[in-house]
Short mmCIF file of C-alpha atoms in Angstrom, two decimals:
data_model
loop_
_atom_site.label_atom_id
_atom_site.label_comp_id
_atom_site.label_asym_id
_atom_site.label_seq_id
_atom_site.Cartn_x
_atom_site.Cartn_y
_atom_site.Cartn_z
CA MET A 1 -130.54 100.00 97.99
CA PRO A 2 -129.79 96.39 97.84
CA ALA A 3 -131.11 94.18 94.76
CA ASP A 4 -133.43 92.04 96.95
CA ALA A 5 -134.79 95.03 98.98
CA ARG A 6 -135.58 96.90 95.43
CA LEU A 7 -137.12 93.54 94.27
CA ALA A 8 -139.47 93.26 97.76
CA GLY A 9 -140.50 96.74 97.33
CA GLN A 10 -141.95 96.17 93.67
CA LEU A 11 -143.57 92.66 94.56
CA ALA A 12 -145.26 94.46 97.54
CA ARG A 13 -146.94 97.03 94.87
CA GLY A 14 -148.14 93.90 93.15
CA LEU A 15 -147.53 92.67 89.65
CA ASP A 16 -149.48 93.03 86.51
CA ALA A 17 -150.55 89.27 86.66
CA PRO A 18 -149.88 86.81 89.85
CA ILE A 19 -146.64 85.10 90.13
CA CYS A 20 -148.57 81.71 91.45
CA LEU A 21 -152.19 81.57 91.32
CA THR A 22 -153.73 78.63 93.62
CA TRP A 23 -156.78 77.20 92.17
CA GLU A 24 -158.93 75.05 94.23
CA LEU A 25 -160.53 73.00 91.14
CA THR A 26 -163.13 71.39 93.76
CA TYR A 27 -164.30 71.30 97.22
CA GLY A 28 -165.21 67.45 96.58
CA CYS A 29 -162.88 65.20 98.75
CA ASN A 30 -162.65 61.58 99.90
CA LEU A 31 -160.71 62.73 103.32
CA ALA A 32 -161.76 65.10 105.99
CA CYS A 33 -158.50 66.38 107.16
CA THR A 34 -158.62 68.29 110.58
CA HIS A 35 -156.72 71.25 109.27
CA CYS A 36 -158.28 71.52 105.80
CA LEU A 37 -157.92 75.20 104.79
CA SER A 38 -161.04 74.99 102.59
CA SER A 39 -163.12 72.90 104.70
CA SER A 40 -163.73 70.37 102.06
CA GLY A 41 -165.52 67.29 101.60
CA ARG A 42 -168.90 67.89 99.31
CA ARG A 43 -168.53 69.24 95.95
CA ASP A 44 -170.43 72.43 95.38
CA PRO A 45 -173.31 72.41 92.63
CA ARG A 46 -171.89 75.55 91.37
CA GLU A 47 -168.50 74.54 90.51
CA LEU A 48 -167.11 75.69 87.03
CA SER A 49 -168.14 73.81 84.20
CA THR A 50 -165.49 72.21 82.04
CA ALA A 51 -165.87 74.79 79.69
CA GLU A 52 -165.90 77.57 82.16
CA ALA A 53 -162.74 76.10 83.45
CA ALA A 54 -160.69 75.89 80.26
CA ALA A 55 -161.85 79.44 79.47
CA PHE A 56 -160.08 80.30 82.65
CA ILE A 57 -156.71 78.66 81.66
CA ASP A 58 -156.87 80.58 78.53
CA GLU A 59 -157.52 83.96 80.27
CA LEU A 60 -154.44 82.93 82.33
CA ALA A 61 -152.33 82.01 79.50
CA GLY A 62 -153.25 85.58 77.92
CA MET A 63 -151.93 87.23 81.09
CA SER A 64 -148.47 85.12 80.72
CA VAL A 65 -149.26 83.57 84.35
CA PHE A 66 -146.51 81.18 84.55
CA TYR A 67 -148.11 78.33 86.38
CA VAL A 68 -151.14 77.77 88.56
CA ASN A 69 -151.08 75.63 91.55
CA ILE A 70 -154.54 73.33 91.54
CA GLY A 71 -155.94 71.91 94.81
CA GLY A 72 -158.93 71.06 96.51
CA GLY A 73 -160.80 69.10 97.87
CA GLU A 74 -159.00 66.39 95.81
CA PRO A 75 -158.68 67.93 92.62
CA THR A 76 -158.20 64.19 90.89
CA LEU A 77 -161.83 63.45 91.85
CA ARG A 78 -163.03 65.63 89.20
CA PRO A 79 -163.90 63.52 85.80
CA ASP A 80 -162.43 66.53 83.67
CA PHE A 81 -159.08 66.70 85.88
CA VAL A 82 -156.64 65.21 83.45
CA GLU A 83 -158.40 67.00 80.39
CA LEU A 84 -157.78 70.25 82.16
CA VAL A 85 -154.20 69.76 82.95
CA GLU A 86 -153.65 68.88 79.26
CA HIS A 87 -155.50 71.97 78.63
CA ALA A 88 -153.26 74.13 80.57
CA ILE A 89 -150.08 72.55 79.52
CA ALA A 90 -151.05 73.07 75.67
CA ARG A 91 -151.61 76.76 76.88
CA ARG A 92 -147.94 76.52 78.43
CA VAL A 93 -149.33 77.47 81.87
CA GLY A 94 -147.35 75.07 84.21
CA VAL A 95 -149.38 73.10 86.68
CA LYS A 96 -148.35 71.81 89.77
CA PHE A 97 -151.13 69.92 91.68
CA SER A 98 -151.72 68.88 95.29
CA THR A 99 -153.04 65.28 96.00
CA ASN A 100 -153.63 63.04 99.00
CA GLY A 101 -152.25 59.93 96.65
CA THR A 102 -155.48 57.96 96.73
CA THR A 103 -156.53 58.05 93.24
CA MET A 104 -153.09 57.54 91.84
CA THR A 105 -152.21 54.17 89.95
CA PRO A 106 -149.10 53.33 88.10
CA ALA A 107 -150.81 53.65 84.68
CA ARG A 108 -151.89 57.36 86.05
CA ALA A 109 -148.33 58.04 87.02
CA GLU A 110 -147.01 56.93 83.89
CA ARG A 111 -149.32 59.05 82.09
CA PHE A 112 -148.10 62.35 84.44
CA ALA A 113 -144.59 61.61 83.94
CA ALA A 114 -145.11 61.92 80.08
CA MET A 115 -146.23 65.50 80.54
CA ASP A 116 -144.03 68.73 80.09
CA TYR A 117 -144.43 71.74 82.48
CA LEU A 118 -146.32 69.33 85.32
CA ASP A 119 -145.32 69.32 89.00
CA ILE A 120 -147.10 67.01 91.73
CA GLN A 121 -147.54 67.29 95.18
CA VAL A 122 -148.43 64.62 97.45
CA SER A 123 -149.86 65.51 100.85
CA LEU A 124 -148.36 63.89 103.96
CA ASP A 125 -148.38 65.03 107.36
CA GLY A 126 -146.46 62.22 109.26
CA ALA A 127 -143.57 59.75 108.81
CA THR A 128 -145.88 57.13 110.39
CA PRO A 129 -149.33 56.48 110.41
CA ALA A 130 -149.48 56.96 113.75
CA THR A 131 -148.79 60.41 113.18
CA ASN A 132 -150.16 60.99 110.02
CA ASP A 133 -153.61 59.36 110.10
CA PRO A 134 -155.32 61.19 113.13
CA VAL A 135 -154.96 64.18 111.39
CA ARG A 136 -155.75 63.11 107.72
CA GLY A 137 -158.01 59.90 107.97
CA ALA A 138 -157.36 56.00 108.26
CA GLY A 139 -155.50 54.51 105.53
CA SER A 140 -154.10 58.12 104.29
CA HIS A 141 -150.37 57.50 104.90
CA ALA A 142 -150.36 54.05 103.40
CA ALA A 143 -152.12 55.81 100.34
CA ALA A 144 -149.60 58.62 99.92
CA VAL A 145 -146.72 56.27 100.06
CA ARG A 146 -148.23 54.17 97.41
CA ALA A 147 -148.70 57.33 95.27
CA MET A 148 -144.96 57.89 95.91
CA GLU A 149 -144.14 54.62 95.08
CA ALA A 150 -146.20 54.83 91.71
CA LEU A 151 -144.48 58.29 90.71
CA ALA A 152 -141.33 56.96 91.34
CA GLY A 153 -141.77 54.01 89.47
CA ALA A 154 -142.99 55.61 86.41
CA GLY A 155 -139.67 58.20 86.54
CA PHE A 156 -141.41 61.15 87.84
CA GLU A 157 -138.06 63.08 89.27
CA GLY A 158 -138.48 65.44 91.65
CA PHE A 159 -142.20 65.53 92.69
CA LYS A 160 -142.69 67.06 95.97
CA VAL A 161 -143.86 65.74 99.03
CA SER A 162 -145.76 68.56 101.39
CA VAL A 163 -146.21 68.43 105.00
CA VAL A 164 -148.05 71.03 107.18
CA VAL A 165 -145.76 70.98 110.04
CA THR A 166 -147.57 70.64 113.51
CA ARG A 167 -146.65 69.93 117.25
CA HIS A 168 -147.00 66.21 116.26
CA ASN A 169 -144.84 65.81 113.28
CA ALA A 170 -142.25 68.82 113.93
CA GLY A 171 -139.89 66.18 115.55
CA GLU A 172 -140.19 63.86 112.52
CA LEU A 173 -138.62 66.32 109.72
CA GLU A 174 -135.56 64.48 109.44
CA ALA A 175 -137.36 61.04 109.07
CA LEU A 176 -139.80 62.57 106.43
CA LEU A 177 -136.89 64.10 104.58
CA ASP A 178 -135.27 60.60 104.66
CA LEU A 179 -138.68 59.23 103.33
CA CYS A 180 -138.82 61.75 100.21
CA ARG A 181 -134.68 60.85 99.55
CA ARG A 182 -136.23 57.25 99.37
CA PHE A 183 -138.33 57.91 96.44
CA GLY A 184 -136.23 60.94 95.01
CA ALA A 185 -139.01 63.41 95.83
CA VAL A 186 -138.41 66.90 97.28
CA LEU A 187 -139.89 67.69 100.75
CA ARG A 188 -141.60 71.06 101.15
CA VAL A 189 -142.89 71.96 104.61
CA THR A 190 -145.97 74.56 104.81
CA ARG A 191 -147.24 76.33 107.93
CA LEU A 192 -150.48 75.43 109.95
CA ARG A 193 -152.94 78.19 109.57
CA PRO A 194 -156.02 78.65 111.44
CA SER A 195 -158.15 78.60 108.28
CA GLY A 196 -160.84 76.38 107.59
CA ARG A 197 -161.39 73.38 109.85
CA GLY A 198 -157.84 74.54 110.61
CA ALA A 199 -159.31 77.23 113.00
CA ALA A 200 -160.79 74.36 115.28
CA SER A 201 -157.46 72.33 115.20
CA TRP A 202 -154.99 75.65 115.45
CA GLN A 203 -154.58 75.52 119.29
CA GLU A 204 -154.23 71.52 119.47
CA LEU A 205 -151.88 71.45 116.66
CA ARG A 206 -149.57 74.38 116.58
CA PRO A 207 -145.97 73.91 117.28
CA SER A 208 -144.85 75.03 120.37
CA ALA A 209 -142.27 78.28 120.77
CA ALA A 210 -139.42 75.27 121.15
CA GLN A 211 -140.48 73.51 118.28
CA LEU A 212 -140.66 76.59 115.91
CA SER A 213 -137.08 77.34 116.83
CA LEU A 214 -136.03 73.71 115.96
CA VAL A 215 -138.17 74.05 112.53
CA HIS A 216 -136.17 77.24 111.72
CA ARG A 217 -133.11 75.22 112.52
CA PHE A 218 -134.02 72.52 110.15
CA LEU A 219 -134.73 75.14 107.32
CA VAL A 220 -131.04 76.66 107.71
CA ASP A 221 -129.62 73.46 107.99
CA HIS A 222 -131.47 72.18 104.82
CA PRO A 223 -131.85 75.19 102.28
CA GLU A 224 -133.17 72.20 99.62
CA VAL A 225 -136.11 71.77 101.56
CA LEU A 226 -138.94 74.31 99.89
CA THR A 227 -141.35 75.92 102.30
CA GLY A 228 -143.44 78.57 99.90
CA ASP A 229 -142.64 81.24 101.99
CA SER A 230 -144.57 79.88 105.06
CA PHE A 231 -142.07 80.37 107.54
CA PHE A 232 -140.75 83.98 107.11
CA HIS A 233 -141.85 84.77 110.47
CA LEU A 234 -139.14 82.69 112.19
CA SER A 235 -136.79 84.57 110.42
CA PRO A 236 -135.66 86.82 113.22
CA LEU A 237 -134.53 83.64 115.01
CA GLY A 238 -131.46 83.74 112.76
CA ALA A 239 -128.80 86.44 111.91
CA GLU A 240 -129.99 86.70 108.27
CA PRO A 241 -133.95 86.24 106.93
CA LEU A 242 -134.86 82.79 105.55
CA PRO A 243 -134.84 82.63 101.82
CA GLY A 244 -137.89 83.99 99.78
CA LEU A 245 -140.23 86.53 99.74
CA ASN A 246 -140.16 87.75 103.61
CA LEU A 247 -143.62 89.51 103.42
CA CYS A 248 -147.30 88.44 102.84
CA GLY A 249 -147.86 88.34 99.46
CA ALA A 250 -151.64 88.36 99.47
CA GLY A 251 -153.08 90.33 96.72
CA ARG A 252 -149.49 91.17 95.48
CA VAL A 253 -148.28 88.13 93.81
CA VAL A 254 -150.60 85.49 94.95
CA CYS A 255 -154.20 84.67 95.25
CA LEU A 256 -156.46 81.85 95.27
CA VAL A 257 -159.71 80.84 93.01
CA ASP A 258 -162.18 78.51 94.59
CA PRO A 259 -164.40 76.02 93.07
CA VAL A 260 -167.03 78.35 91.96
CA GLY A 261 -164.84 81.16 90.42
CA ASP A 262 -164.45 83.50 93.90
CA VAL A 263 -161.05 85.07 94.30
CA TYR A 264 -159.52 85.24 97.40
CA ALA A 265 -156.41 87.25 98.58
CA CYS A 266 -154.57 84.14 99.33
CA PRO A 267 -155.18 80.33 100.00
CA PHE A 268 -155.67 81.09 103.70
CA VAL A 269 -158.02 83.82 103.75
CA MET A 270 -161.46 81.90 102.26
CA HIS A 271 -163.47 84.46 103.99
CA PRO A 272 -166.04 86.97 102.67
CA GLU A 273 -163.86 90.08 104.02
CA PHE A 274 -161.15 88.69 101.62
CA ASN A 275 -163.38 87.88 98.56
CA ALA A 276 -162.35 90.40 95.85
CA GLY A 277 -164.90 89.02 93.13
CA ASN A 278 -165.78 86.38 91.03
CA ILE A 279 -164.10 85.36 87.44
CA ARG A 280 -167.94 84.67 85.90
CA SER A 281 -168.21 88.57 86.27
CA PRO A 282 -167.53 91.02 83.39
CA GLY A 283 -163.90 91.46 82.75
CA GLY A 284 -163.18 88.21 84.16
CA PHE A 285 -160.03 87.45 86.35
CA ALA A 286 -157.76 90.16 85.26
CA ALA A 287 -160.02 92.84 86.00
CA ILE A 288 -160.11 91.67 89.64
CA TRP A 289 -156.30 91.13 89.76
CA ARG A 290 -155.68 94.66 88.51
CA HIS A 291 -158.41 96.73 89.55
CA SER A 292 -160.38 95.16 92.52
CA GLU A 293 -160.68 97.70 95.47
CA LEU A 294 -159.61 94.91 97.90
CA PHE A 295 -156.23 93.99 95.90
CA THR A 296 -155.71 97.55 95.66
CA SER A 297 -155.88 98.15 99.17
CA LEU A 298 -153.49 95.46 100.04
CA ARG A 299 -150.86 97.03 97.52
CA GLU A 300 -150.60 100.19 99.54
CA PRO A 301 -147.66 100.84 101.77
CA SER A 302 -147.89 99.50 105.04
CA GLY A 303 -146.51 101.77 108.05
CA GLY A 304 -146.06 98.02 110.16
CA GLY A 305 -148.45 99.11 112.91
CA ALA A 306 -147.74 97.79 116.33
CA CYS A 307 -144.74 96.29 114.90
CA ASN A 308 -143.15 99.24 113.36
CA ALA A 309 -140.93 99.86 116.40
CA CYS A 310 -139.78 96.21 116.42
CA GLY A 311 -136.22 95.39 115.37
CA ALA A 312 -137.32 92.38 113.31
CA TRP A 313 -139.76 94.31 111.12
CA SER A 314 -137.44 94.14 108.06
CA SER A 315 -137.10 90.11 108.73
CA CYS A 316 -140.76 89.24 108.92
CA HIS A 317 -142.73 92.58 108.01
CA GLY A 318 -145.35 91.52 110.68
CA GLY A 319 -145.58 87.90 109.61
CA CYS A 320 -149.02 86.17 108.20
CA MET A 321 -152.22 88.21 107.63
CA ALA A 322 -154.53 85.03 107.69
CA ALA A 323 -152.92 83.65 110.79
CA LYS A 324 -154.01 87.27 112.57
CA PHE A 325 -157.47 87.30 111.10
CA PHE A 326 -158.49 84.16 112.14
CA THR A 327 -156.96 84.11 115.65
CA GLY A 328 -158.49 87.61 115.99
CA VAL A 329 -155.42 89.81 116.05
CA PRO A 330 -155.52 93.10 114.37
CA LEU A 331 -154.13 92.92 110.99
CA ASP A 332 -151.45 95.67 111.92
CA GLY A 333 -150.53 93.72 114.78
CA PRO A 334 -148.04 91.04 115.35
CA ASP A 335 -148.03 87.31 114.11
CA PRO A 336 -150.01 85.41 116.58
CA GLU A 337 -146.88 83.09 116.44
CA CYS A 338 -144.19 85.63 116.57
CA VAL A 339 -141.04 84.35 117.79
CA LEU A 340 -140.33 87.58 119.98
CA GLY A 341 -143.46 86.74 121.99
CA HIS A 342 -145.66 89.66 120.73
CA GLY A 343 -148.02 87.41 119.19
CA GLU A 344 -148.86 85.43 122.49
CA ARG A 345 -149.30 88.65 124.37
CA ALA A 346 -151.59 89.78 121.53
CA LEU A 347 -153.86 86.62 121.54
CA ALA A 348 -154.10 86.91 125.37
CA LEU A 349 -156.36 90.23 124.53
CA VAL A 350 -158.54 88.34 121.87
CA GLY A 351 -162.13 87.28 123.14
CA ALA A 352 -163.94 84.51 121.28
CA ALA A 353 -166.26 87.08 119.72
CA ASP A 354 -163.23 88.75 118.38
CA ARG A 355 -162.45 85.53 115.96
CA PRO A 356 -163.98 85.18 112.79
CA VAL A 357 -165.65 81.85 111.89
CA PRO A 358 -164.24 80.44 108.59
CA PRO A 359 -166.82 78.83 106.20
CA THR A 360 -167.54 74.99 106.83
CA GLY A 361 -170.53 74.42 104.51
CA HIS A 362 -168.35 71.72 102.47
CA SER A 363 -167.16 69.60 105.44
CA LYS A 364 -168.38 66.23 105.90
CA PRO A 365 -168.88 64.51 109.37
CA VAL A 366 -166.05 61.90 109.61
CA ALA A 367 -162.99 61.08 107.24
CA VAL A 368 -163.33 57.84 105.29
CA ALA A 369 -161.07 54.73 105.75
CA LEU A 370 -159.20 54.00 102.53
CA GLY A 371 -158.52 50.71 100.95
CA ARG A 372 -156.33 50.19 98.03
CA THR A 373 -157.72 52.22 94.72
CA ARG A 374 -158.66 50.00 91.86
CA ARG A 375 -156.71 50.50 88.56
#
C-alpha cells in the first residue's frame, strides 16, 4: 500500500489530538457577512472567561496540539485577545487567527510581527469593492487592504489572505493572487458552505459547474495557493487528486470549539446534531475528543454509501459532510457539488422540510459601514 494511502487510513481512524483545532473565540462581529458560518454579530454572555480560555489553552498544550486556528466573529474585538494569543505562544501552541482587518493598525501589526508561532489570515471576498462589499459589508474591502498594508509595512512576511470562492469572485482568482503578491501575502481559497447564514445565500452565491472547473484548473496551475483541503470534491476533474487530505476530517483530525465551549465535529457543522459536548464538562476537551460518542462514530470506516460504486470514490470519498447535511442530502449521499453531476440529482430529491436550519441567534440585522480605525 502506498505511504500516502496508509497515512490517509490512519487519519480516517482519528488521532490522539486534533492536527488543527478551530476556536471561534467570540460571536461578536462588526460585520454581517452573508455567508458567515457561525451567524456571528452579537457576543454571547456565556462566552468563556479569560481564565477559562487560558485553561483551555493549557489543556491543548498538554495534548501537544500543534496549533489553533482562532476565528469568530471578529476575534480581535475581545479585550483579552492579545493576552490569550501571547499565552498560547508562551505554551508553544501556535496561533493562526482570522480577521476582517478592521482593527488592524500599524502599531498592532508591528506587535504581531514580533511574535513567534503566529500567523494571520485577512478575510477578503473580492479583488474589488464592487465584488467584495455586497457580501462582507460597505467599506470592508478598503479595511482589509489597509490591514494588508499595515502587516506588510511591519515586515510580517507570508500572512494569508483568505477568500471564500463564490460565483461572483471565481473569475477574480488571478487578480486576487496578484493582490497578495503585491503585499508579500499567500492566497488561501476556501469553499462556500451552506452553513450559518450561508445556508440562505448558498444557492445565490455558489459557483457554477463551469466555474468550479476553472477553480480546479487554477489550483492545479498554482500549487502555491492554499486550500485547507476545501476542494477535494473537485479532484475527479484531474488525473490526480488535489494535494492534501482528500476526505472529510471532521472529528478525525479537526474539530471546532465555539465561544461558549461547545465542541463540534468541524467548523462547518455548528448544529446540535454534531455537538460532541462542552469543554466545561468533567474531563474537558480531551475526554470529548478521545471518547465522545459522536467522534467515535465519525471515525468508523465508511462503506461509501451511494458513492461506493463511483470510480471517483478514492479521489473525493463522497465530499463534504456539512455541504450534504445543510442541503438535506443524506450523509452517505454524493456531495451536492459533485463534479460528475450526482449531487444535482440528489438535490432535486430534497424537499424544504429536509434541510436543517442552522442557528442564527447571534446575527445582527444589517452590516455596519466602516470608517478608518483609530489608533
